[in-house]
């Protein structure tokens, strides 16, 4: 019974059960942190230009350019089990056919508490285009700033930090590039 | 070296060996049952996956373990991290949803009561990749529900590295399996 093999077996089994129990407790502990910080989001202007995209090289496509202004203090989301935040700005709109669209136009990965106090004035990072290739007859859009909290161990959680107060219509297309 | 083991094996007799084989088989089948049961509860073919590439860094690194669910009553949202498998590709990919387009069915005479009855077009991107995944879709324009294995719900770092090590060094796998089998046969009790 008291062979070296049995000892090693017992010790490693005990060690791994302890590690698993500790990890489980850490994962559960992050359910106790229920921070729900809010910020502000303003859309400064939206413009639409024709262009050719990566997806359909031979086809003309309309691209929307969205200038936005975000301020949000998301530091309360950082607790001992927060590895990073994935922040994303999304546009939500419905087109003439009734298709409901959600499109991420900007994102940022925040890895430290210091970087979580946000003041960004910028333009969309990803090409913003409609499935039907133009933004003609497309309903106005809501924009929202959302986050996904990535833990060191445990469950991924999501939330919304800001949302535009009013819907913002898409303007008509401009010709050429300004 | 194995003379002792062989001697003890001979002494214990056929009945004991058979019993040990049975034990071993029951351990294997229990494992399989738990895996398949979990799959049923989570509604996904593989409820636990190991990250194989660095395309989702710094969220996921190689060897991290992900727990998936795929509830039939939930649509996918932007920001969700999904595991998808393109027909023809052999490895599933873990990437984040960047665009969803919930289309409305054009078939006349059909009414869909729930938004889930309609096609949802999805575009994904790896956090660590500069561009979205269109090139990975092998000719498809959008992902759809049928391509998606599950949504990442839980995360456990590094633990899956064992399986990566076993894949990279198959000898390790055979040594481990062989060693376990031998121990199971030789052990008394």
mmCIF file of C-alpha atoms in Angstrom:
data_model
loop_
_atom_site.group_PDB
_atom_site.id
_atom_site.type_symbol
_atom_site.label_atom_id
_atom_site.label_comp_id
_atom_site.label_asym_id
_atom_site.label_seq_id
_atom_site.Cartn_x
_atom_site.Cartn_y
_atom_site.Cartn_z
ATOM 1 C CA UNK A 1 0.000 0.000 0.000
ATOM 2 C CA UNK A 2 2.723 2.452 0.946
ATOM 3 C CA UNK A 3 4.657 2.147 -2.253
ATOM 4 C CA UNK A 4 6.193 5.154 -3.939
ATOM 5 C CA UNK A 5 3.685 4.813 -6.745
ATOM 6 C CA UNK A 6 0.735 4.941 -4.339
ATOM 7 C CA UNK A 7 2.160 7.989 -2.604
ATOM 8 C CA UNK A 8 2.750 9.863 -5.830
ATOM 9 C CA UNK A 9 -0.730 8.918 -6.998
ATOM 10 C CA UNK A 10 -2.386 10.141 -3.792
ATOM 11 C CA UNK A 11 -0.396 13.336 -3.597
ATOM 12 C CA UNK A 12 -1.035 14.331 -7.212
ATOM 13 C CA UNK A 13 -4.723 13.433 -7.008
ATOM 14 C CA UNK A 14 -5.126 15.548 -3.871
ATOM 15 C CA UNK A 15 -3.185 18.422 -5.394
ATOM 16 C CA UNK A 16 -5.260 18.484 -8.554
ATOM 17 C CA UNK A 17 -8.554 18.284 -6.617
ATOM 18 C CA UNK A 18 -7.433 21.235 -4.492
ATOM 19 C CA UNK A 19 -6.455 23.218 -7.594
ATOM 20 C CA UNK A 20 -9.810 22.472 -9.234
ATOM 21 C CA UNK A 21 -11.732 23.466 -6.087
ATOM 22 C CA UNK A 22 -9.771 26.730 -5.888
ATOM 23 C CA UNK A 23 -10.428 27.504 -9.562
ATOM 24 C CA UNK A 24 -14.134 26.737 -9.098
ATOM 25 C CA UNK A 25 -14.282 29.109 -6.111
ATOM 26 C CA UNK A 26 -12.576 31.873 -8.096
ATOM 27 C CA UNK A 27 -14.999 31.333 -10.991
ATOM 28 C CA UNK A 28 -18.003 31.503 -8.625
ATOM 29 C CA UNK A 29 -16.606 34.558 -6.812
ATOM 30 C CA UNK A 30 -16.822 36.656 -9.971
ATOM 31 C CA UNK A 31 -20.619 36.279 -9.843
ATOM 32 C CA UNK A 32 -20.512 38.499 -6.754
ATOM 33 C CA UNK A 33 -19.106 41.446 -8.710
ATOM 34 C CA UNK A 34 -22.085 43.040 -10.407
ATOM 35 C CA UNK A 35 -20.642 46.321 -11.648
ATOM 36 C CA UNK A 36 -22.710 47.890 -14.411
ATOM 37 C CA UNK A 37 -20.881 51.056 -15.456
ATOM 38 C CA UNK A 38 -22.475 53.441 -17.937
ATOM 39 C CA UNK A 39 -20.916 55.924 -20.302
ATOM 40 C CA UNK A 40 -22.004 58.197 -23.097
ATOM 41 C CA UNK A 41 -21.977 57.650 -26.823
ATOM 42 C CA UNK A 42 -22.536 60.319 -29.440
ATOM 43 C CA UNK A 43 -22.529 59.890 -33.206
ATOM 44 C CA UNK A 44 -20.982 63.003 -34.718
ATOM 45 C CA UNK A 45 -21.767 62.296 -38.327
ATOM 46 C CA UNK A 46 -22.520 59.526 -40.809
ATOM 47 C CA UNK A 47 -21.549 59.631 -44.473
ATOM 48 C CA UNK A 48 -22.019 57.181 -47.299
ATOM 49 C CA UNK A 49 -19.660 56.739 -50.217
ATOM 50 C CA UNK A 50 -19.615 54.217 -53.047
ATOM 51 C CA UNK A 51 -16.620 51.925 -53.307
ATOM 52 C CA UNK A 52 -15.335 48.446 -54.024
ATOM 53 C CA UNK A 53 -14.989 46.032 -51.164
ATOM 54 C CA UNK A 54 -12.799 43.039 -50.410
ATOM 55 C CA UNK A 55 -15.824 40.787 -50.515
ATOM 56 C CA UNK A 56 -17.188 41.643 -53.962
ATOM 57 C CA UNK A 57 -14.270 42.985 -55.900
ATOM 58 C CA UNK A 58 -16.220 43.462 -59.117
ATOM 59 C CA UNK A 59 -19.262 45.035 -57.596
ATOM 60 C CA UNK A 60 -19.961 48.538 -56.420
ATOM 61 C CA UNK A 61 -20.885 48.755 -52.813
ATOM 62 C CA UNK A 62 -21.884 51.572 -50.520
ATOM 63 C CA UNK A 63 -19.795 52.119 -47.442
ATOM 64 C CA UNK A 64 -20.905 54.049 -44.399
ATOM 65 C CA UNK A 65 -18.393 56.109 -42.446
ATOM 66 C CA UNK A 66 -19.403 56.806 -38.878
ATOM 67 C CA UNK A 67 -17.647 59.331 -36.671
ATOM 68 C CA UNK A 68 -18.341 58.768 -33.019
ATOM 69 C CA UNK A 69 -17.409 60.049 -29.602
ATOM 70 C CA UNK A 70 -17.275 57.699 -26.637
ATOM 71 C CA UNK A 71 -16.629 58.426 -22.987
ATOM 72 C CA UNK A 72 -16.989 55.659 -20.437
ATOM 73 C CA UNK A 73 -15.293 54.702 -17.210
ATOM 74 C CA UNK A 74 -15.251 50.911 -17.246
ATOM 75 C CA UNK A 75 -12.715 50.459 -14.433
ATOM 76 C CA UNK A 76 -15.375 48.930 -12.089
ATOM 77 C CA UNK A 77 -15.483 45.925 -14.423
ATOM 78 C CA UNK A 78 -11.931 45.018 -13.468
ATOM 79 C CA UNK A 79 -11.864 42.681 -10.492
ATOM 80 C CA UNK A 80 -9.360 39.990 -9.551
ATOM 81 C CA UNK A 81 -10.821 37.579 -12.075
ATOM 82 C CA UNK A 82 -10.919 39.953 -15.067
ATOM 83 C CA UNK A 83 -8.420 39.137 -17.780
ATOM 84 C CA UNK A 84 -9.585 41.600 -20.411
ATOM 85 C CA UNK A 85 -12.515 43.546 -21.783
ATOM 86 C CA UNK A 86 -13.581 43.347 -25.379
ATOM 87 C CA UNK A 87 -15.333 46.632 -26.160
ATOM 88 C CA UNK A 88 -17.318 47.011 -29.318
ATOM 89 C CA UNK A 89 -19.459 49.639 -30.918
ATOM 90 C CA UNK A 90 -22.323 48.269 -32.924
ATOM 91 C CA UNK A 91 -24.928 49.647 -35.273
ATOM 92 C CA UNK A 92 -28.426 48.149 -35.183
ATOM 93 C CA UNK A 93 -30.838 48.854 -38.007
ATOM 94 C CA UNK A 94 -33.618 47.319 -40.027
ATOM 95 C CA UNK A 95 -33.701 47.535 -43.795
ATOM 96 C CA UNK A 96 -36.628 47.784 -46.219
ATOM 97 C CA UNK A 97 -37.021 43.992 -46.454
ATOM 98 C CA UNK A 98 -37.323 43.689 -42.699
ATOM 99 C CA UNK A 99 -33.862 42.213 -42.152
ATOM 100 C CA UNK A 100 -32.586 43.067 -38.679
ATOM 101 C CA UNK A 101 -28.906 43.872 -38.738
ATOM 102 C CA UNK A 102 -26.264 44.162 -36.040
ATOM 103 C CA UNK A 103 -22.861 45.256 -37.271
ATOM 104 C CA UNK A 104 -19.748 45.822 -35.192
ATOM 105 C CA UNK A 105 -18.003 48.893 -36.577
ATOM 106 C CA UNK A 106 -15.294 49.454 -34.001
ATOM 107 C CA UNK A 107 -13.699 47.417 -31.238
ATOM 108 C CA UNK A 108 -10.932 47.625 -28.690
ATOM 109 C CA UNK A 109 -9.355 45.149 -26.314
ATOM 110 C CA UNK A 110 -8.705 46.595 -22.878
ATOM 111 C CA UNK A 111 -6.246 44.617 -20.804
ATOM 112 C CA UNK A 112 -5.524 46.893 -17.837
ATOM 113 C CA UNK A 113 -7.559 48.919 -15.407
ATOM 114 C CA UNK A 114 -5.743 52.114 -16.439
ATOM 115 C CA UNK A 115 -6.829 51.741 -20.042
ATOM 116 C CA UNK A 116 -10.448 51.150 -19.031
ATOM 117 C CA UNK A 117 -11.195 54.847 -18.545
ATOM 118 C CA UNK A 118 -12.221 55.559 -22.075
ATOM 119 C CA UNK A 119 -12.374 58.759 -24.093
ATOM 120 C CA UNK A 120 -12.307 57.956 -27.770
ATOM 121 C CA UNK A 121 -13.127 60.128 -30.710
ATOM 122 C CA UNK A 122 -12.860 58.086 -33.855
ATOM 123 C CA UNK A 123 -14.185 56.584 -37.047
ATOM 124 C CA UNK A 124 -15.365 53.044 -37.745
ATOM 125 C CA UNK A 125 -12.495 50.559 -37.899
ATOM 126 C CA UNK A 126 -14.269 47.934 -40.011
ATOM 127 C CA UNK A 127 -15.989 48.361 -43.355
ATOM 128 C CA UNK A 128 -19.635 49.155 -42.676
ATOM 129 C CA UNK A 129 -21.830 48.033 -45.523
ATOM 130 C CA UNK A 130 -25.336 46.715 -45.928
ATOM 131 C CA UNK A 131 -26.109 43.198 -47.175
ATOM 132 C CA UNK A 132 -28.182 44.646 -50.022
ATOM 133 C CA UNK A 133 -25.120 46.628 -51.202
ATOM 134 C CA UNK A 134 -26.727 50.061 -50.750
ATOM 135 C CA UNK A 135 -28.098 51.969 -47.798
ATOM 136 C CA UNK A 136 -31.055 53.191 -49.848
ATOM 137 C CA UNK A 137 -34.396 52.765 -48.010
ATOM 138 C CA UNK A 138 -32.631 51.534 -44.916
ATOM 139 C CA UNK A 139 -34.198 52.552 -41.639
ATOM 140 C CA UNK A 140 -32.391 54.705 -39.086
ATOM 141 C CA UNK A 141 -29.817 53.073 -36.833
ATOM 142 C CA UNK A 142 -29.249 52.798 -33.141
ATOM 143 C CA UNK A 143 -25.660 52.657 -31.971
ATOM 144 C CA UNK A 144 -24.530 51.007 -28.755
ATOM 145 C CA UNK A 145 -21.270 50.466 -26.934
ATOM 146 C CA UNK A 146 -21.105 46.941 -25.529
ATOM 147 C CA UNK A 147 -18.522 44.933 -23.660
ATOM 148 C CA UNK A 148 -17.608 41.328 -23.123
ATOM 149 C CA UNK A 149 -15.754 40.507 -19.911
ATOM 150 C CA UNK A 150 -13.186 37.755 -20.270
ATOM 151 C CA UNK A 151 -12.301 36.101 -16.949
ATOM 152 C CA UNK A 152 -9.072 34.313 -15.969
ATOM 153 C CA UNK A 153 -11.297 31.334 -15.247
ATOM 154 C CA UNK A 154 -15.075 30.919 -15.378
ATOM 155 C CA UNK A 155 -18.002 32.334 -17.289
ATOM 156 C CA UNK A 156 -17.900 34.999 -19.998
ATOM 157 C CA UNK A 157 -20.285 37.890 -19.337
ATOM 158 C CA UNK A 158 -21.668 40.638 -21.535
ATOM 159 C CA UNK A 159 -23.139 44.072 -20.993
ATOM 160 C CA UNK A 160 -24.050 47.402 -22.503
ATOM 161 C CA UNK A 161 -22.221 50.569 -21.485
ATOM 162 C CA UNK A 162 -23.876 53.211 -23.639
ATOM 163 C CA UNK A 163 -26.538 53.705 -26.277
ATOM 164 C CA UNK A 164 -27.515 56.600 -28.502
ATOM 165 C CA UNK A 165 -30.596 58.380 -27.196
ATOM 166 C CA UNK A 166 -32.180 58.939 -30.631
ATOM 167 C CA UNK A 167 -32.114 56.924 -33.821
ATOM 168 C CA UNK A 168 -29.735 58.230 -36.467
ATOM 169 C CA UNK A 169 -30.840 58.056 -40.107
ATOM 170 C CA UNK A 170 -28.439 57.116 -42.892
ATOM 171 C CA UNK A 171 -27.861 60.068 -45.243
ATOM 172 C CA UNK A 172 -28.092 59.729 -49.001
ATOM 173 C CA UNK A 173 -25.026 58.639 -50.931
ATOM 174 C CA UNK A 174 -22.328 61.117 -51.870
ATOM 175 C CA UNK A 175 -20.535 60.839 -55.159
ATOM 176 C CA UNK A 176 -16.770 60.455 -55.214
ATOM 177 C CA UNK A 177 -14.448 60.678 -52.279
ATOM 178 C CA UNK A 178 -14.188 63.932 -50.414
ATOM 179 C CA UNK B 1 12.244 -6.026 -15.609
ATOM 180 C CA UNK B 2 8.790 -7.314 -16.492
ATOM 181 C CA UNK B 3 9.537 -10.805 -15.137
ATOM 182 C CA UNK B 4 7.968 -9.955 -11.792
ATOM 183 C CA UNK B 5 4.867 -8.511 -13.397
ATOM 184 C CA UNK B 6 4.507 -11.521 -15.685
ATOM 185 C CA UNK B 7 4.857 -13.877 -12.730
ATOM 186 C CA UNK B 8 2.202 -12.048 -10.761
ATOM 187 C CA UNK B 9 -0.027 -11.997 -13.818
ATOM 188 C CA UNK B 10 0.283 -15.791 -14.137
ATOM 189 C CA UNK B 11 -0.437 -16.246 -10.432
ATOM 190 C CA UNK B 12 -3.584 -14.119 -10.529
ATOM 191 C CA UNK B 13 -5.162 -16.157 -13.295
ATOM 192 C CA UNK B 14 -7.486 -15.560 -16.207
ATOM 193 C CA UNK B 15 -10.466 -14.581 -14.095
ATOM 194 C CA UNK B 16 -8.608 -11.646 -12.565
ATOM 195 C CA UNK B 17 -7.322 -10.430 -15.922
ATOM 196 C CA UNK B 18 -10.854 -10.553 -17.331
ATOM 197 C CA UNK B 19 -12.158 -8.602 -14.354
ATOM 198 C CA UNK B 20 -9.523 -5.933 -14.854
ATOM 199 C CA UNK B 21 -10.330 -5.696 -18.566
ATOM 200 C CA UNK B 22 -13.991 -5.254 -17.609
ATOM 201 C CA UNK B 23 -13.073 -2.506 -15.141
ATOM 202 C CA UNK B 24 -11.011 -0.753 -17.760
ATOM 203 C CA UNK B 25 -13.843 -0.967 -20.271
ATOM 204 C CA UNK B 26 -16.329 0.413 -17.738
ATOM 205 C CA UNK B 27 -14.055 3.400 -17.054
ATOM 206 C CA UNK B 28 -13.830 4.094 -20.803
ATOM 207 C CA UNK B 29 -17.568 3.797 -21.388
ATOM 208 C CA UNK B 30 -18.369 5.988 -18.366
ATOM 209 C CA UNK B 31 -16.161 8.671 -19.848
ATOM 210 C CA UNK B 32 -17.872 8.367 -23.205
ATOM 211 C CA UNK B 33 -21.316 8.484 -21.579
ATOM 212 C CA UNK B 34 -20.471 11.634 -19.630
ATOM 213 C CA UNK B 35 -19.176 13.281 -22.832
ATOM 214 C CA UNK B 36 -22.253 12.359 -24.862
ATOM 215 C CA UNK B 37 -24.613 13.263 -21.985
ATOM 216 C CA UNK B 38 -22.981 16.678 -21.705
ATOM 217 C CA UNK B 39 -23.366 17.036 -25.453
ATOM 218 C CA UNK B 40 -27.104 16.369 -25.177
ATOM 219 C CA UNK B 41 -27.587 18.861 -22.344
ATOM 220 C CA UNK B 42 -25.552 21.572 -24.094
ATOM 221 C CA UNK B 43 -27.052 20.764 -27.511
ATOM 222 C CA UNK B 44 -23.662 20.609 -29.192
ATOM 223 C CA UNK B 45 -21.579 17.832 -30.685
ATOM 224 C CA UNK B 46 -18.505 18.839 -28.685
ATOM 225 C CA UNK B 47 -19.287 20.605 -25.395
ATOM 226 C CA UNK B 48 -15.601 21.051 -24.543
ATOM 227 C CA UNK B 49 -12.961 22.170 -27.046
ATOM 228 C CA UNK B 50 -9.274 22.997 -26.885
ATOM 229 C CA UNK B 51 -7.950 26.149 -28.550
ATOM 230 C CA UNK B 52 -5.421 25.209 -31.231
ATOM 231 C CA UNK B 53 -4.392 28.561 -32.683
ATOM 232 C CA UNK B 54 -3.499 32.051 -31.579
ATOM 233 C CA UNK B 55 -6.120 33.878 -33.623
ATOM 234 C CA UNK B 56 -8.135 34.857 -30.527
ATOM 235 C CA UNK B 57 -5.174 36.108 -28.465
ATOM 236 C CA UNK B 58 -5.092 37.701 -25.946
ATOM 237 C CA UNK B 59 -8.484 36.230 -24.981
ATOM 238 C CA UNK B 60 -7.589 32.601 -25.692
ATOM 239 C CA UNK B 61 -4.171 31.027 -26.060
ATOM 240 C CA UNK B 62 -3.180 27.639 -27.412
ATOM 241 C CA UNK B 63 -4.222 24.924 -24.983
ATOM 242 C CA UNK B 64 -7.035 26.808 -23.239
ATOM 243 C CA UNK B 65 -10.189 24.823 -22.579
ATOM 244 C CA UNK B 66 -13.552 26.235 -23.714
ATOM 245 C CA UNK B 67 -17.002 25.110 -22.617
ATOM 246 C CA UNK B 68 -19.685 25.426 -25.282
ATOM 247 C CA UNK B 69 -23.457 25.454 -25.329
ATOM 248 C CA UNK B 70 -25.739 25.906 -28.294
ATOM 249 C CA UNK B 71 -29.314 26.416 -27.039
ATOM 250 C CA UNK B 72 -31.778 25.961 -29.890
ATOM 251 C CA UNK B 73 -33.898 28.829 -28.529
ATOM 252 C CA UNK B 74 -31.197 31.503 -28.752
ATOM 253 C CA UNK B 75 -30.004 33.509 -31.694
ATOM 254 C CA UNK B 76 -26.388 34.557 -31.988
ATOM 255 C CA UNK B 77 -25.403 38.097 -31.075
ATOM 256 C CA UNK B 78 -22.481 40.269 -32.010
ATOM 257 C CA UNK B 79 -19.679 39.861 -29.513
ATOM 258 C CA UNK B 80 -20.455 36.175 -28.930
ATOM 259 C CA UNK B 81 -17.500 33.877 -29.414
ATOM 260 C CA UNK B 82 -18.588 30.942 -31.553
ATOM 261 C CA UNK B 83 -16.982 27.715 -32.679
ATOM 262 C CA UNK B 84 -17.848 26.956 -36.281
ATOM 263 C CA UNK B 85 -17.065 24.229 -38.747
ATOM 264 C CA UNK B 86 -17.169 24.850 -42.475
ATOM 265 C CA UNK B 87 -18.139 21.773 -44.519
ATOM 266 C CA UNK B 88 -14.944 20.405 -46.031
ATOM 267 C CA UNK B 89 -12.651 21.938 -43.425
ATOM 268 C CA UNK B 90 -11.320 19.461 -40.884
ATOM 269 C CA UNK B 91 -10.729 21.754 -37.888
ATOM 270 C CA UNK B 92 -13.411 23.849 -36.193
ATOM 271 C CA UNK B 93 -12.538 27.529 -35.695
ATOM 272 C CA UNK B 94 -13.140 29.693 -32.605
ATOM 273 C CA UNK B 95 -13.874 33.288 -33.618
ATOM 274 C CA UNK B 96 -16.017 36.218 -32.542
ATOM 275 C CA UNK B 97 -19.289 37.243 -34.225
ATOM 276 C CA UNK B 98 -18.965 40.689 -35.806
ATOM 277 C CA UNK B 99 -22.130 40.929 -37.888
ATOM 278 C CA UNK B 100 -25.547 39.312 -37.689
ATOM 279 C CA UNK B 101 -28.291 39.788 -40.253
ATOM 280 C CA UNK B 102 -31.652 38.246 -39.368
ATOM 281 C CA UNK B 103 -33.403 37.921 -42.712
ATOM 282 C CA UNK B 104 -37.110 37.556 -43.243
ATOM 283 C CA UNK B 105 -38.335 34.533 -45.138
ATOM 284 C CA UNK B 106 -39.631 35.424 -48.594
ATOM 285 C CA UNK B 107 -41.646 32.233 -49.108
ATOM 286 C CA UNK B 108 -45.274 33.195 -49.537
ATOM 287 C CA UNK B 109 -47.792 31.372 -47.412
ATOM 288 C CA UNK B 110 -45.247 30.827 -44.671
ATOM 289 C CA UNK B 111 -45.308 32.596 -41.365
ATOM 290 C CA UNK B 112 -42.483 32.177 -38.915
ATOM 291 C CA UNK B 113 -43.547 32.693 -35.346
ATOM 292 C CA UNK B 114 -40.049 33.042 -33.962
ATOM 293 C CA UNK B 115 -37.069 34.936 -35.334
ATOM 294 C CA UNK B 116 -35.153 31.661 -35.020
ATOM 295 C CA UNK B 117 -37.214 30.182 -37.826
ATOM 296 C CA UNK B 118 -35.496 32.571 -40.210
ATOM 297 C CA UNK B 119 -32.046 32.566 -41.682
ATOM 298 C CA UNK B 120 -29.462 34.401 -39.697
ATOM 299 C CA UNK B 121 -26.392 35.460 -41.660
ATOM 300 C CA UNK B 122 -23.275 35.724 -39.545
ATOM 301 C CA UNK B 123 -19.811 37.158 -40.107
ATOM 302 C CA UNK B 124 -16.972 36.312 -37.729
ATOM 303 C CA UNK B 125 -13.458 37.547 -37.063
ATOM 304 C CA UNK B 126 -10.568 36.461 -34.850
ATOM 305 C CA UNK B 127 -9.616 39.110 -32.283
ATOM 306 C CA UNK B 128 -5.975 38.760 -33.290
ATOM 307 C CA UNK B 129 -6.628 38.840 -37.054
ATOM 308 C CA UNK B 130 -6.631 42.148 -38.914
ATOM 309 C CA UNK B 131 -9.534 41.192 -41.206
ATOM 310 C CA UNK B 132 -12.730 39.167 -41.019
ATOM 311 C CA UNK B 133 -13.081 35.498 -41.921
ATOM 312 C CA UNK B 134 -14.494 35.551 -45.464
ATOM 313 C CA UNK B 135 -11.383 33.799 -46.787
ATOM 314 C CA UNK B 136 -11.860 31.011 -44.265
ATOM 315 C CA UNK B 137 -15.431 30.304 -45.355
ATOM 316 C CA UNK B 138 -14.272 28.480 -48.505
ATOM 317 C CA UNK B 139 -16.652 30.184 -50.891
ATOM 318 C CA UNK B 140 -19.562 30.709 -48.519
ATOM 319 C CA UNK B 141 -20.571 34.322 -48.158
ATOM 320 C CA UNK B 142 -21.930 34.069 -44.647
ATOM 321 C CA UNK B 143 -22.000 31.634 -41.777
ATOM 322 C CA UNK B 144 -25.349 30.244 -40.719
ATOM 323 C CA UNK B 145 -26.646 28.404 -37.682
ATOM 324 C CA UNK B 146 -25.998 25.010 -39.251
ATOM 325 C CA UNK B 147 -22.250 25.722 -39.375
ATOM 326 C CA UNK B 148 -22.012 26.695 -35.739
ATOM 327 C CA UNK B 149 -21.006 24.091 -33.174
ATOM 328 C CA UNK B 150 -21.570 26.277 -30.127
ATOM 329 C CA UNK B 151 -21.131 29.508 -28.226
ATOM 330 C CA UNK B 152 -18.278 29.812 -25.737
ATOM 331 C CA UNK B 153 -19.701 30.112 -22.202
ATOM 332 C CA UNK B 154 -16.878 29.142 -19.881
ATOM 333 C CA UNK B 155 -13.125 29.214 -19.903
ATOM 334 C CA UNK B 156 -10.353 27.241 -18.186
ATOM 335 C CA UNK B 157 -6.773 28.190 -19.058
ATOM 336 C CA UNK B 158 -3.948 25.856 -20.147
ATOM 337 C CA UNK B 159 -5.567 22.534 -19.099
ATOM 338 C CA UNK B 160 -6.090 21.438 -22.694
ATOM 339 C CA UNK B 161 -2.396 21.624 -23.409
ATOM 340 C CA UNK B 162 -2.142 17.920 -22.524
ATOM 341 C CA UNK B 163 -4.100 16.987 -25.635
ATOM 342 C CA UNK B 164 -1.989 19.292 -27.826
ATOM 343 C CA UNK B 165 1.167 17.637 -26.444
ATOM 344 C CA UNK B 166 -0.335 14.218 -27.205
ATOM 345 C CA UNK B 167 -1.140 15.263 -30.763
ATOM 346 C CA UNK B 168 2.302 16.730 -31.352
ATOM 347 C CA UNK B 169 4.085 13.736 -29.847
ATOM 348 C CA UNK B 170 2.007 10.604 -30.542
ATOM 349 C CA UNK B 171 4.585 8.459 -28.701
ATOM 350 C CA UNK B 172 3.499 10.172 -25.484
ATOM 351 C CA UNK B 173 -0.094 9.109 -26.118
ATOM 352 C CA UNK B 174 0.812 5.455 -26.704
ATOM 353 C CA UNK B 175 3.187 5.409 -23.737
ATOM 354 C CA UNK B 176 0.474 6.849 -21.483
ATOM 355 C CA UNK B 177 -2.261 4.500 -22.729
ATOM 356 C CA UNK B 178 0.044 1.470 -22.603
ATOM 357 C CA UNK B 179 1.255 2.335 -19.125
ATOM 358 C CA UNK B 180 -2.296 2.812 -17.815
ATOM 359 C CA UNK B 181 -3.449 -0.450 -19.397
ATOM 360 C CA UNK B 182 -0.530 -2.376 -17.923
ATOM 361 C CA UNK B 183 -1.106 -0.891 -14.476
ATOM 362 C CA UNK B 184 -4.800 -1.734 -14.645
ATOM 363 C CA UNK B 185 -3.957 -5.351 -15.480
ATOM 364 C CA UNK B 186 -1.198 -5.844 -12.946
ATOM 365 C CA UNK B 187 -2.717 -4.068 -9.955
ATOM 366 C CA UNK B 188 -4.004 -6.288 -7.216
ATOM 367 C CA UNK B 189 -7.426 -5.768 -5.570
#
